PDB file of C-alpha atoms in Angstrom:
ATOM      1  CA  MET A 170     111.541 134.357  18.344  1.00 41.00           C
ATOM      2  CA  THR A 171     112.442 138.462  19.619  1.00 44.00           C
ATOM      3  CA  GLU A 172     108.990 139.711  21.222  1.00 53.00           C
ATOM      4  CA  LEU A 173     108.004 143.083  20.252  1.00 51.00           C
ATOM      5  CA  ILE A 174     109.155 145.659  22.858  1.00 53.00           C
ATOM      6  CA  THR A 175     105.902 148.290  22.928  1.00 51.00           C
ATOM      7  CA  THR A 176     103.904 150.766  25.555  1.00 51.00           C
ATOM      8  CA  ALA A 177     101.313 148.049  25.986  1.00 57.00           C
ATOM      9  CA  ASN A 178     103.848 145.375  27.459  1.00 64.00           C
ATOM     10  CA  PHE A 179     104.098 147.404  29.806  1.00 75.00           C
ATOM     11  CA  LYS A 180     100.728 148.684  30.741  1.00 89.00           C
ATOM     12  CA  ALA A 181      99.913 147.898  34.702  1.00 94.00           C
ATOM     13  CA  ILE A 182      96.354 146.542  35.530  1.00 96.00           C
ATOM     14  CA  THR A 183      94.925 147.211  38.791  1.00 97.00           C
ATOM     15  CA  ILE A 184      93.115 145.038  40.762  1.00 98.00           C
ATOM     16  CA  SER A 185      90.694 146.072  44.389  1.00 98.00           C
ATOM     17  CA  GLY A 186      88.893 145.042  46.610  1.00 97.00           C
ATOM     18  CA  SER A 187      89.258 143.672  50.783  1.00 96.00           C
ATOM     19  CA  GLY A 188      90.949 147.030  51.526  1.00 96.00           C
ATOM     20  CA  MET A 189      93.890 146.751  49.460  1.00 98.00           C
ATOM     21  CA  THR A 190      94.800 147.779  46.032  1.00 98.00           C
ATOM     22  CA  ALA A 191      97.670 145.996  44.063  1.00 98.00           C
ATOM     23  CA  ARG A 192      99.039 146.954  40.046  1.00 97.00           C
ATOM     24  CA  ILE A 193     100.291 144.461  38.691  1.00 97.00           C
ATOM     25  CA  LEU A 194     102.787 143.987  35.588  1.00 97.00           C
ATOM     26  CA  PRO A 195     103.073 142.223  32.763  1.00 97.00           C
ATOM     27  CA  PHE A 196     106.592 142.202  31.916  1.00 96.00           C
ATOM     28  CA  GLY A 197     107.480 139.616  34.716  1.00 97.00           C
ATOM     29  CA  ALA A 198     103.982 139.225  36.332  1.00 98.00           C
ATOM     30  CA  SER A 199     105.833 141.107  37.813  1.00 98.00           C
ATOM     31  CA  LEU A 200     102.600 142.968  41.003  1.00 98.00           C
ATOM     32  CA  VAL A 201     104.726 146.826  41.463  1.00 97.00           C
ATOM     33  CA  ASP A 202     102.648 148.757  43.376  1.00 97.00           C
ATOM     34  CA  LEU A 203     100.471 147.228  46.839  1.00 98.00           C
ATOM     35  CA  ARG A 204      98.416 149.251  48.763  1.00 97.00           C
ATOM     36  CA  LEU A 205      97.002 149.366  52.349  1.00 97.00           C
ATOM     37  CA  GLU A 206      93.175 151.538  52.601  1.00 95.00           C
ATOM     38  CA  GLY A 207      94.004 153.337  55.378  1.00 93.00           C
ATOM     39  CA  TRP A 208      98.341 153.674  54.671  1.00 95.00           C
ATOM     40  CA  ALA A 209      99.447 156.650  53.282  1.00 92.00           C
ATOM     41  CA  HIS A 210     102.458 154.386  51.840  1.00 94.00           C
ATOM     42  CA  PRO A 211     103.155 151.846  49.568  1.00 96.00           C
ATOM     43  CA  LEU A 212     104.157 147.913  50.876  1.00 97.00           C
ATOM     44  CA  VAL A 213     106.567 146.591  48.353  1.00 97.00           C
ATOM     45  CA  ILE A 214     109.098 148.798  46.923  1.00 95.00           C
ATOM     46  CA  GLY A 215     108.652 149.956  42.608  1.00 94.00           C
ATOM     47  CA  LEU A 216     109.768 151.783  40.275  1.00 93.00           C
ATOM     48  CA  LYS A 217     108.452 155.852  39.367  1.00 88.00           C
ATOM     49  CA  ASP A 218     108.659 154.825  35.480  1.00 85.00           C
ATOM     50  CA  GLU A 219     107.644 151.235  34.528  1.00 86.00           C
ATOM     51  CA  ALA A 220     109.117 150.963  31.311  1.00 85.00           C
ATOM     52  CA  SER A 221     112.305 151.153  33.748  1.00 89.00           C
ATOM     53  CA  TYR A 222     111.465 147.303  35.027  1.00 92.00           C
ATOM     54  CA  LEU A 223     113.163 146.019  31.709  1.00 90.00           C
ATOM     55  CA  GLU A 224     116.813 148.055  32.897  1.00 89.00           C
ATOM     56  CA  GLU A 225     116.620 146.757  35.542  1.00 91.00           C
ATOM     57  CA  ARG A 226     115.509 143.216  35.606  1.00 92.00           C
ATOM     58  CA  HIS A 227     117.834 142.025  37.449  1.00 92.00           C
ATOM     59  CA  LEU A 228     116.465 143.125  41.124  1.00 94.00           C
ATOM     60  CA  TYR A 229     113.282 140.577  39.909  1.00 96.00           C
ATOM     61  CA  LEU A 230     111.350 143.867  41.227  1.00 96.00           C
ATOM     62  CA  GLY A 231     108.150 142.272  42.235  1.00 98.00           C
ATOM     63  CA  ALA A 232     108.536 139.574  39.262  1.00 98.00           C
ATOM     64  CA  VAL A 233     107.402 135.862  39.711  1.00 98.00           C
ATOM     65  CA  ILE A 234     110.542 133.249  38.980  1.00 98.00           C
ATOM     66  CA  GLY A 235     110.993 130.597  36.953  1.00 98.00           C
ATOM     67  CA  ARG A 236     111.530 127.852  35.282  1.00 98.00           C
ATOM     68  CA  PHE A 237     114.229 127.465  38.757  1.00 98.00           C
ATOM     69  CA  ALA A 238     113.562 130.091  41.371  1.00 98.00           C
ATOM     70  CA  ASN A 239     117.646 130.917  43.222  1.00 97.00           C
ATOM     71  CA  ARG A 240     121.082 129.007  41.910  1.00 98.00           C
ATOM     72  CA  ILE A 241     121.580 126.056  40.159  1.00 98.00           C
ATOM     73  CA  ALA A 242     125.012 124.965  40.694  1.00 98.00           C
ATOM     74  CA  HIS A 243     127.103 125.624  38.017  1.00 98.00           C
ATOM     75  CA  GLY A 244     123.905 125.028  35.463  1.00 98.00           C
ATOM     76  CA  ARG A 245     124.014 121.562  35.628  1.00 98.00           C
ATOM     77  CA  THR A 246     121.816 118.796  37.178  1.00 98.00           C
ATOM     78  CA  ILE A 247     120.372 115.314  35.047  1.00 98.00           C
ATOM     79  CA  VAL A 248     116.584 115.571  34.402  1.00 97.00           C
ATOM     80  CA  ASP A 249     115.196 111.203  33.877  1.00 94.00           C
ATOM     81  CA  GLY A 250     118.666 110.383  33.361  1.00 95.00           C
ATOM     82  CA  GLN A 251     119.730 113.099  30.775  1.00 96.00           C
ATOM     83  CA  PRO A 252     122.422 115.679  31.419  1.00 98.00           C
ATOM     84  CA  VAL A 253     120.432 119.624  31.724  1.00 98.00           C
ATOM     85  CA  LEU A 254     123.322 122.421  31.015  1.00 98.00           C
ATOM     86  CA  LEU A 255     121.204 125.984  31.415  1.00 98.00           C
ATOM     87  CA  ASP A 256     123.573 129.253  31.411  1.00 94.00           C
ATOM     88  CA  CYS A 257     124.702 130.515  34.766  1.00 97.00           C
ATOM     89  CA  ASN A 258     123.818 133.912  34.396  1.00 96.00           C
ATOM     90  CA  ALA A 259     124.793 133.733  38.123  1.00 96.00           C
ATOM     91  CA  PRO A 260     128.946 133.217  37.383  1.00 97.00           C
ATOM     92  CA  PRO A 261     130.069 130.097  38.335  1.00 98.00           C
ATOM     93  CA  HIS A 262     126.010 129.836  38.914  1.00 98.00           C
ATOM     94  CA  HIS A 263     122.495 129.647  37.018  1.00 98.00           C
ATOM     95  CA  SER A 264     120.044 131.835  39.256  1.00 98.00           C
ATOM     96  CA  HIS A 265     116.129 132.624  38.714  1.00 98.00           C
ATOM     97  CA  GLY A 266     116.053 130.272  35.199  1.00 97.00           C
ATOM     98  CA  GLY A 267     119.120 132.544  33.019  1.00 97.00           C
ATOM     99  CA  SER A 268     119.005 136.090  31.552  1.00 95.00           C
ATOM    100  CA  ASN A 269     116.088 135.686  30.417  1.00 95.00           C
ATOM    101  CA  GLY A 270     114.160 133.573  32.671  1.00 97.00           C
ATOM    102  CA  PHE A 271     110.218 134.125  33.564  1.00 98.00           C
ATOM    103  CA  ALA A 272     110.636 137.708  35.143  1.00 97.00           C
ATOM    104  CA  SER A 273     111.973 138.291  31.905  1.00 96.00           C
ATOM    105  CA  LYS A 274     109.340 137.530  29.545  1.00 96.00           C
ATOM    106  CA  PHE A 275     105.995 139.193  28.895  1.00 96.00           C
ATOM    107  CA  TRP A 276     103.126 137.051  29.711  1.00 97.00           C
ATOM    108  CA  LYS A 277      99.524 137.522  28.123  1.00 97.00           C
ATOM    109  CA  VAL A 278      97.270 138.532  30.875  1.00 97.00           C
ATOM    110  CA  SER A 279      93.806 136.616  30.343  1.00 95.00           C
ATOM    111  CA  LYS A 280      91.702 138.237  33.179  1.00 93.00           C
ATOM    112  CA  ALA A 281      91.770 141.299  34.547  1.00 95.00           C
ATOM    113  CA  GLN A 282      88.595 141.778  36.667  1.00 93.00           C
ATOM    114  CA  GLY A 283      87.785 143.548  39.993  1.00 97.00           C
ATOM    115  CA  ALA A 284      89.826 141.858  42.463  1.00 98.00           C
ATOM    116  CA  SER A 285      91.757 138.986  40.906  1.00 98.00           C
ATOM    117  CA  ALA A 286      94.475 139.623  37.198  1.00 98.00           C
ATOM    118  CA  THR A 287      95.392 135.879  35.955  1.00 98.00           C
ATOM    119  CA  LEU A 288      97.906 135.863  33.577  1.00 98.00           C
ATOM    120  CA  LYS A 289      99.632 133.415  31.452  1.00 98.00           C
ATOM    121  CA  LEU A 290     103.227 132.387  29.738  1.00 98.00           C
ATOM    122  CA  ARG A 291     103.884 129.401  27.678  1.00 98.00           C
ATOM    123  CA  SER A 292     108.219 128.152  27.362  1.00 98.00           C
ATOM    124  CA  PRO A 293     108.797 126.468  25.178  1.00 98.00           C
ATOM    125  CA  ASP A 294     110.504 122.405  25.128  1.00 98.00           C
ATOM    126  CA  GLY A 295     114.203 123.322  25.416  1.00 97.00           C
ATOM    127  CA  GLU A 296     113.973 126.796  26.270  1.00 96.00           C
ATOM    128  CA  ALA A 297     116.910 127.518  28.681  1.00 95.00           C
ATOM    129  CA  GLY A 298     118.123 124.068  28.272  1.00 96.00           C
ATOM    130  CA  TYR A 299     114.772 122.810  30.114  1.00 98.00           C
ATOM    131  CA  PRO A 300     113.276 119.763  28.461  1.00 98.00           C
ATOM    132  CA  GLY A 301     109.851 120.097  28.376  1.00 98.00           C
ATOM    133  CA  ARG A 302     107.124 122.399  27.156  1.00 98.00           C
ATOM    134  CA  VAL A 303     105.353 124.788  30.685  1.00 98.00           C
ATOM    135  CA  ASP A 304     102.607 126.147  30.416  1.00 98.00           C
ATOM    136  CA  VAL A 305     102.334 128.742  33.560  1.00 98.00           C
ATOM    137  CA  ILE A 306      99.432 130.205  34.909  1.00 98.00           C
ATOM    138  CA  ALA A 307      99.342 132.860  37.916  1.00 98.00           C
ATOM    139  CA  THR A 308      96.792 133.887  39.848  1.00 98.00           C
ATOM    140  CA  TYR A 309      96.827 137.504  41.732  1.00 98.00           C
ATOM    141  CA  GLU A 310      93.445 137.694  43.745  1.00 98.00           C
ATOM    142  CA  LEU A 311      92.576 140.456  47.196  1.00 98.00           C
ATOM    143  CA  VAL A 312      90.783 138.125  49.908  1.00 98.00           C
ATOM    144  CA  PRO A 313      89.376 139.642  52.541  1.00 97.00           C
ATOM    145  CA  PRO A 314      90.554 140.209  55.116  1.00 95.00           C
ATOM    146  CA  HIS A 315      93.619 141.931  53.922  1.00 97.00           C
ATOM    147  CA  THR A 316      95.344 139.328  51.438  1.00 98.00           C
ATOM    148  CA  LEU A 317      96.801 139.485  48.052  1.00 98.00           C
ATOM    149  CA  ARG A 318      96.958 136.492  47.783  1.00 98.00           C
ATOM    150  CA  LEU A 319      99.473 134.283  44.823  1.00 98.00           C
ATOM    151  CA  THR A 320      98.536 131.220  42.407  1.00 98.00           C
ATOM    152  CA  LEU A 321     100.542 129.865  40.897  1.00 98.00           C
ATOM    153  CA  GLU A 322     100.332 126.854  38.447  1.00 98.00           C
ATOM    154  CA  ALA A 323     102.186 124.892  35.498  1.00 98.00           C
ATOM    155  CA  THR A 324     101.952 120.973  33.285  1.00 98.00           C
ATOM    156  CA  THR A 325     105.080 120.838  30.964  1.00 98.00           C
ATOM    157  CA  THR A 326     104.268 118.100  28.336  1.00 98.00           C
ATOM    158  CA  ARG A 327     107.708 116.311  28.614  1.00 97.00           C
ATOM    159  CA  ASN A 328     109.595 115.409  33.030  1.00 98.00           C
ATOM    160  CA  THR A 329     110.875 118.162  33.991  1.00 98.00           C
ATOM    161  CA  ILE A 330     112.219 120.555  37.223  1.00 98.00           C
ATOM    162  CA  LEU A 331     109.769 123.716  37.685  1.00 98.00           C
ATOM    163  CA  ASN A 332     110.655 126.049  41.134  1.00 98.00           C
ATOM    164  CA  LEU A 333     108.559 128.702  40.850  1.00 98.00           C
ATOM    165  CA  CYS A 334     108.617 132.091  43.134  1.00 98.00           C
ATOM    166  CA  HIS A 335     106.959 135.627  43.459  1.00 98.00           C
ATOM    167  CA  HIS A 336     109.686 138.061  44.547  1.00 98.00           C
ATOM    168  CA  PRO A 337     108.161 140.987  46.257  1.00 98.00           C
ATOM    169  CA  TYR A 338     110.574 142.807  48.615  1.00 97.00           C
ATOM    170  CA  PHE A 339     108.527 144.659  51.482  1.00 98.00           C
ATOM    171  CA  ASN A 340     108.869 147.693  52.632  1.00 96.00           C
ATOM    172  CA  LEU A 341     105.832 148.646  55.310  1.00 97.00           C
ATOM    173  CA  ASP A 342     106.940 152.332  56.724  1.00 94.00           C
ATOM    174  CA  GLY A 343     107.460 154.326  54.392  1.00 92.00           C
ATOM    175  CA  ARG A 344     111.173 154.073  55.195  1.00 93.00           C
ATOM    176  CA  ALA A 345     114.515 154.990  53.388  1.00 92.00           C
ATOM    177  CA  ARG A 346     115.248 151.306  55.123  1.00 94.00           C
ATOM    178  CA  ILE A 347     114.055 148.934  56.817  1.00 95.00           C
ATOM    179  CA  ASP A 348     116.119 149.086  59.794  1.00 95.00           C
ATOM    180  CA  ASN A 349     112.799 148.923  61.923  1.00 95.00           C
ATOM    181  CA  HIS A 350     111.928 146.285  61.109  1.00 97.00           C
ATOM    182  CA  CYS A 351     111.395 143.564  62.884  1.00 98.00           C
ATOM    183  CA  LEU A 352     111.272 139.705  61.545  1.00 98.00           C
ATOM    184  CA  GLN A 353     110.317 137.134  63.150  1.00 98.00           C
ATOM    185  CA  VAL A 354     110.079 132.894  60.793  1.00 98.00           C
ATOM    186  CA  ASP A 355     108.601 129.770  61.478  1.00 98.00           C
ATOM    187  CA  ALA A 356     111.672 127.456  60.611  1.00 98.00           C
ATOM    188  CA  GLU A 357     113.972 125.432  63.212  1.00 98.00           C
ATOM    189  CA  ARG A 358     116.385 124.644  60.418  1.00 98.00           C
ATOM    190  CA  TYR A 359     118.053 126.610  57.492  1.00 98.00           C
ATOM    191  CA  LEU A 360     119.915 126.094  54.559  1.00 98.00           C
ATOM    192  CA  PRO A 361     124.056 127.868  55.475  1.00 97.00           C
ATOM    193  CA  CYS A 362     124.992 129.067  52.549  1.00 97.00           C
ATOM    194  CA  ASP A 363     129.372 128.945  50.825  1.00 97.00           C
ATOM    195  CA  GLU A 364     129.600 132.525  48.916  1.00 95.00           C
ATOM    196  CA  THR A 365     128.904 132.415  46.271  1.00 96.00           C
ATOM    197  CA  VAL A 366     125.266 132.013  47.895  1.00 96.00           C
ATOM    198  CA  LEU A 367     124.828 128.141  46.406  1.00 97.00           C
ATOM    199  CA  PRO A 368     123.755 126.401  49.675  1.00 97.00           C
ATOM    200  CA  THR A 369     126.424 123.910  51.400  1.00 97.00           C
ATOM    201  CA  GLY A 370     124.380 120.600  51.420  1.00 96.00           C
ATOM    202  CA  GLN A 371     124.175 121.494  55.551  1.00 97.00           C
ATOM    203  CA  ILE A 372     120.526 121.494  57.224  1.00 98.00           C
ATOM    204  CA  ASN A 373     122.185 123.808  59.677  1.00 98.00           C
ATOM    205  CA  HIS A 374     119.315 124.648  63.594  1.00 98.00           C
ATOM    206  CA  VAL A 375     119.087 127.997  63.283  1.00 98.00           C
ATOM    207  CA  ALA A 376     119.939 128.018  67.520  1.00 97.00           C
ATOM    208  CA  HIS A 377     122.875 129.823  68.791  1.00 95.00           C
ATOM    209  CA  SER A 378     123.711 131.073  65.371  1.00 95.00           C
ATOM    210  CA  ASP A 379     122.863 134.982  63.895  1.00 95.00           C
ATOM    211  CA  PHE A 380     120.067 132.872  61.854  1.00 96.00           C
ATOM    212  CA  ASP A 381     117.462 132.777  64.861  1.00 97.00           C
ATOM    213  CA  PHE A 382     114.335 134.338  64.223  1.00 97.00           C
ATOM    214  CA  ARG A 383     112.432 132.224  65.710  1.00 98.00           C
ATOM    215  CA  GLN A 384     111.493 135.052  67.854  1.00 97.00           C
ATOM    216  CA  ALA A 385     110.851 138.443  65.729  1.00 97.00           C
ATOM    217  CA  VAL A 386     114.455 140.199  65.985  1.00 96.00           C
ATOM    218  CA  ARG A 387     114.591 143.981  65.157  1.00 96.00           C
ATOM    219  CA  ILE A 388     116.570 143.646  61.266  1.00 96.00           C
ATOM    220  CA  GLY A 389     118.525 146.785  61.761  1.00 95.00           C
ATOM    221  CA  ASP A 390     120.688 145.144  65.093  1.00 95.00           C
ATOM    222  CA  LYS A 391     121.747 142.653  62.833  1.00 92.00           C
ATOM    223  CA  ILE A 392     122.344 144.905  60.087  1.00 91.00           C
ATOM    224  CA  GLU A 393     125.024 146.742  62.319  1.00 89.00           C
ATOM    225  CA  GLY A 394     126.479 143.976  63.360  1.00 88.00           C
ATOM    226  CA  GLY A 395     127.214 142.710  60.548  1.00 89.00           C
ATOM    227  CA  THR A 396     125.441 140.282  59.317  1.00 89.00           C
ATOM    228  CA  LEU A 397     123.755 139.918  55.797  1.00 93.00           C
ATOM    229  CA  TYR A 398     120.875 137.245  54.515  1.00 96.00           C
ATOM    230  CA  ASN A 399     120.740 135.307  51.319  1.00 96.00           C
ATOM    231  CA  ASN A 400     119.216 132.661  53.012  1.00 97.00           C
ATOM    232  CA  SER A 401     117.003 129.999  52.934  1.00 98.00           C
ATOM    233  CA  TYR A 402     114.563 128.571  55.653  1.00 98.00           C
ATOM    234  CA  CYS A 403     113.539 124.942  55.845  1.00 98.00           C
ATOM    235  CA  LEU A 404     109.615 125.193  56.181  1.00 98.00           C
ATOM    236  CA  CYS A 405     108.912 121.685  56.029  1.00 96.00           C
ATOM    237  CA  ASP A 406     110.199 118.570  53.487  1.00 95.00           C
ATOM    238  CA  GLU A 407     108.207 118.749  50.909  1.00 94.00           C
ATOM    239  CA  PRO A 408     105.998 121.406  49.729  1.00 93.00           C
ATOM    240  CA  SER A 409     102.314 121.240  51.539  1.00 92.00           C
ATOM    241  CA  ARG A 410      98.677 120.940  50.156  1.00 91.00           C
ATOM    242  CA  VAL A 411      97.365 123.694  52.104  1.00 95.00           C
ATOM    243  CA  LEU A 412      98.209 126.861  53.544  1.00 97.00           C
ATOM    244  CA  THR A 413     100.724 126.913  56.515  1.00 96.00           C
ATOM    245  CA  TYR A 414     102.322 129.961  57.942  1.00 98.00           C
ATOM    246  CA  ALA A 415     106.090 130.694  57.560  1.00 98.00           C
ATOM    247  CA  ALA A 416     107.350 134.076  58.433  1.00 98.00           C
ATOM    248  CA  ARG A 417     105.860 137.328  60.054  1.00 98.00           C
ATOM    249  CA  LEU A 418     107.418 141.204  58.756  1.00 98.00           C
ATOM    250  CA  SER A 419     106.461 144.666  60.951  1.00 97.00           C
ATOM    251  CA  ALA A 420     107.364 148.080  61.900  1.00 95.00           C
ATOM    252  CA  ASP A 421     106.957 150.552  64.548  1.00 90.00           C
ATOM    253  CA  ARG A 422     104.660 151.757  62.200  1.00 91.00           C
ATOM    254  CA  GLY A 423     102.059 150.997  59.933  1.00 91.00           C
ATOM    255  CA  PRO A 424     100.470 147.775  59.667  1.00 96.00           C
ATOM    256  CA  GLN A 425     101.388 143.979  60.410  1.00 97.00           C
ATOM    257  CA  LEU A 426     102.302 141.422  57.346  1.00 98.00           C
ATOM    258  CA  GLU A 427     101.935 137.637  57.548  1.00 98.00           C
ATOM    259  CA  VAL A 428     103.438 135.451  54.532  1.00 98.00           C
ATOM    260  CA  TRP A 429     101.117 131.664  54.635  1.00 98.00           C
ATOM    261  CA  THR A 430     102.288 129.394  51.843  1.00 98.00           C
ATOM    262  CA  THR A 431     101.854 125.889  50.592  1.00 98.00           C
ATOM    263  CA  GLN A 432     106.301 125.294  49.626  1.00 98.00           C
ATOM    264  CA  ALA A 433     109.046 124.004  51.807  1.00 98.00           C
ATOM    265  CA  GLY A 434     111.490 126.707  52.170  1.00 98.00           C
ATOM    266  CA  LEU A 435     111.109 130.942  52.661  1.00 98.00           C
ATOM    267  CA  HIS A 436     114.667 132.438  51.179  1.00 98.00           C
ATOM    268  CA  VAL A 437     115.012 135.819  52.606  1.00 98.00           C
ATOM    269  CA  TYR A 438     116.922 137.958  51.177  1.00 97.00           C
ATOM    270  CA  SER A 439     118.332 141.548  53.705  1.00 96.00           C
ATOM    271  CA  GLY A 440     117.835 143.805  49.669  1.00 95.00           C
ATOM    272  CA  HIS A 441     121.608 143.880  50.175  1.00 94.00           C
ATOM    273  CA  LYS A 442     122.487 144.873  46.936  1.00 91.00           C
ATOM    274  CA  LEU A 443     119.397 146.725  46.235  1.00 91.00           C
ATOM    275  CA  LYS A 444     120.394 150.101  43.947  1.00 82.00           C
ATOM    276  CA  THR A 445     119.846 151.634  41.218  1.00 81.00           C
ATOM    277  CA  GLU A 446     119.298 154.727  39.153  1.00 74.00           C
ATOM    278  CA  SER A 447     116.082 154.534  38.124  1.00 77.00           C
ATOM    279  CA  LYS A 448     113.639 156.635  40.789  1.00 80.00           C
ATOM    280  CA  GLY A 449     111.648 154.265  42.721  1.00 85.00           C
ATOM    281  CA  GLN A 450     107.542 154.879  43.119  1.00 83.00           C
ATOM    282  CA  ASN A 451     106.444 158.740  44.710  1.00 73.00           C
ATOM    283  CA  GLY A 452     110.168 159.380  43.194  1.00 76.00           C
ATOM    284  CA  ARG A 453     112.256 158.214  45.793  1.00 79.00           C
ATOM    285  CA  GLU A 454     115.546 156.793  45.587  1.00 84.00           C
ATOM    286  CA  ILE A 455     116.156 152.837  46.207  1.00 89.00           C
ATOM    287  CA  ALA A 456     119.144 151.634  48.155  1.00 89.00           C
ATOM    288  CA  ALA A 457     120.997 148.914  49.648  1.00 93.00           C
ATOM    289  CA  PHE A 458     118.481 147.245  52.839  1.00 95.00           C
ATOM    290  CA  GLY A 459     115.550 150.000  50.780  1.00 94.00           C
ATOM    291  CA  GLY A 460     113.154 146.411  51.335  1.00 96.00           C
ATOM    292  CA  LEU A 461     113.385 142.782  52.754  1.00 97.00           C
ATOM    293  CA  CYS A 462     112.620 140.393  49.671  1.00 98.00           C
ATOM    294  CA  LEU A 463     110.473 137.119  51.108  1.00 98.00           C
ATOM    295  CA  GLU A 464     110.446 134.387  48.830  1.00 98.00           C
ATOM    296  CA  ALA A 465     108.438 131.066  49.192  1.00 98.00           C
ATOM    297  CA  GLN A 466     109.997 128.534  47.334  1.00 98.00           C
ATOM    298  CA  ASN A 467     111.156 125.061  46.794  1.00 98.00           C
ATOM    299  CA  TRP A 468     114.549 124.936  48.111  1.00 98.00           C
ATOM    300  CA  PRO A 469     117.714 125.939  46.570  1.00 98.00           C
ATOM    301  CA  ASN A 470     119.194 123.348  44.633  1.00 98.00           C
ATOM    302  CA  SER A 471     117.095 120.814  45.211  1.00 98.00           C
ATOM    303  CA  ALA A 472     117.561 120.160  41.417  1.00 98.00           C
ATOM    304  CA  ASN A 473     121.233 118.237  42.601  1.00 98.00           C
ATOM    305  CA  MET A 474     120.698 117.586  45.953  1.00 98.00           C
ATOM    306  CA  PRO A 475     118.595 113.894  46.820  1.00 96.00           C
ATOM    307  CA  ASN A 476     117.652 114.916  50.190  1.00 96.00           C
ATOM    308  CA  PHE A 477     116.403 118.440  50.020  1.00 98.00           C
ATOM    309  CA  PRO A 478     113.135 118.915  48.347  1.00 98.00           C
ATOM    310  CA  SER A 479     112.038 117.209  44.589  1.00 97.00           C
ATOM    311  CA  PRO A 480     111.943 120.042  42.542  1.00 98.00           C
ATOM    312  CA  SER A 481     110.744 117.137  39.459  1.00 98.00           C
ATOM    313  CA  LEU A 482     107.750 117.581  37.878  1.00 98.00           C
ATOM    314  CA  ALA A 483     106.299 115.029  35.642  1.00 98.00           C
ATOM    315  CA  ALA A 484     103.649 115.037  32.211  1.00 97.00           C
ATOM    316  CA  ASP A 485     101.075 113.816  34.461  1.00 92.00           C
ATOM    317  CA  GLU A 486     101.029 116.146  37.605  1.00 97.00           C
ATOM    318  CA  THR A 487     100.206 119.983  37.534  1.00 98.00           C
ATOM    319  CA  TYR A 488     102.614 122.008  38.911  1.00 98.00           C
ATOM    320  CA  ARG A 489     100.281 124.233  42.180  1.00 98.00           C
ATOM    321  CA  GLN A 490     101.450 126.680  45.137  1.00 97.00           C
ATOM    322  CA  ILE A 491     100.023 129.549  46.659  1.00 98.00           C
ATOM    323  CA  THR A 492     101.512 132.101  48.599  1.00 98.00           C
ATOM    324  CA  GLU A 493      99.174 134.901  50.958  1.00 98.00           C
ATOM    325  CA  TYR A 494     100.275 138.033  52.315  1.00 98.00           C
ATOM    326  CA  ARG A 495      98.011 138.385  55.078  1.00 98.00           C
ATOM    327  CA  PHE A 496      98.182 142.073  56.138  1.00 98.00           C
ATOM    328  CA  GLN A 497      96.609 143.389  59.637  1.00 94.00           C
ATOM    329  CA  MET A 498      96.792 147.566  60.749  1.00 84.00           C
ATOM    330  CA  THR A 499      98.515 147.363  63.988  1.00 75.00           C
ATOM    331  CA  ARG A 500      98.428 151.416  64.670  1.00 59.00           C
TER     332      ARG A 500
END
């Protein structure tokens, strides 16, 4: 059924609390603006015109990604012994749930009050080729101290696979590029990928490589050296029930960000393809390297890799994951 597109679909909701304000768009359950009291600049990349998110959906600006974040090799996998065929919207692979994934859906706002907002989405059995009807709940909360918490929950009517994630582009200092940002990732292993951004299947140690962020590294130095990032870091071998520290992002001015998550991986994307004709917030241009993606998720192509954390979700299980973005003013 074709979704009716109206102005109301693009009316963002605002939540405030703990010295922060966030705006969430029902389209893609997208975080379109995030502000910290005492700092004039937005902390995430967003568009000036909210209706432009439909045209720029391929950028996934602040969206909730599903059913499966990142790549599934050649759009093929097996669930319960049966082949599953998915559209290859990032040839030759399936990416971010396909050409009409969760990031391109109009979510229903079930609650928006004070410091929290809850959005819901139902994905029918067989949609995009995935088995099982899936019901998803995304809850944004502003909690002390200066933290945005995103909880993603889901159930299914049939055994299926699920890998949800959030896709914000962070820019903490308000400059056009993230060169002056420093990144530290609490991971000793990462997944090398080929030219199609598909993991090779190897799990490499970061030591003596351009992927070593165990100590804070200035991103601009890596970019100037010719290194681009679109890789996942292995935080642990399976999703956790408790929040664990994943990464820290800072700049020479503005707030510092820590990412804490229950997810097994953190995908780092340097935003080198971030370019659009649409204007950003405050009428500014959005250009390559304008923001850094830190996407807490399961490992890419885990549906086909038995040595990766399993993305399987049984009909009698509840999927639940939490990611927190914790901010602290450093100046």
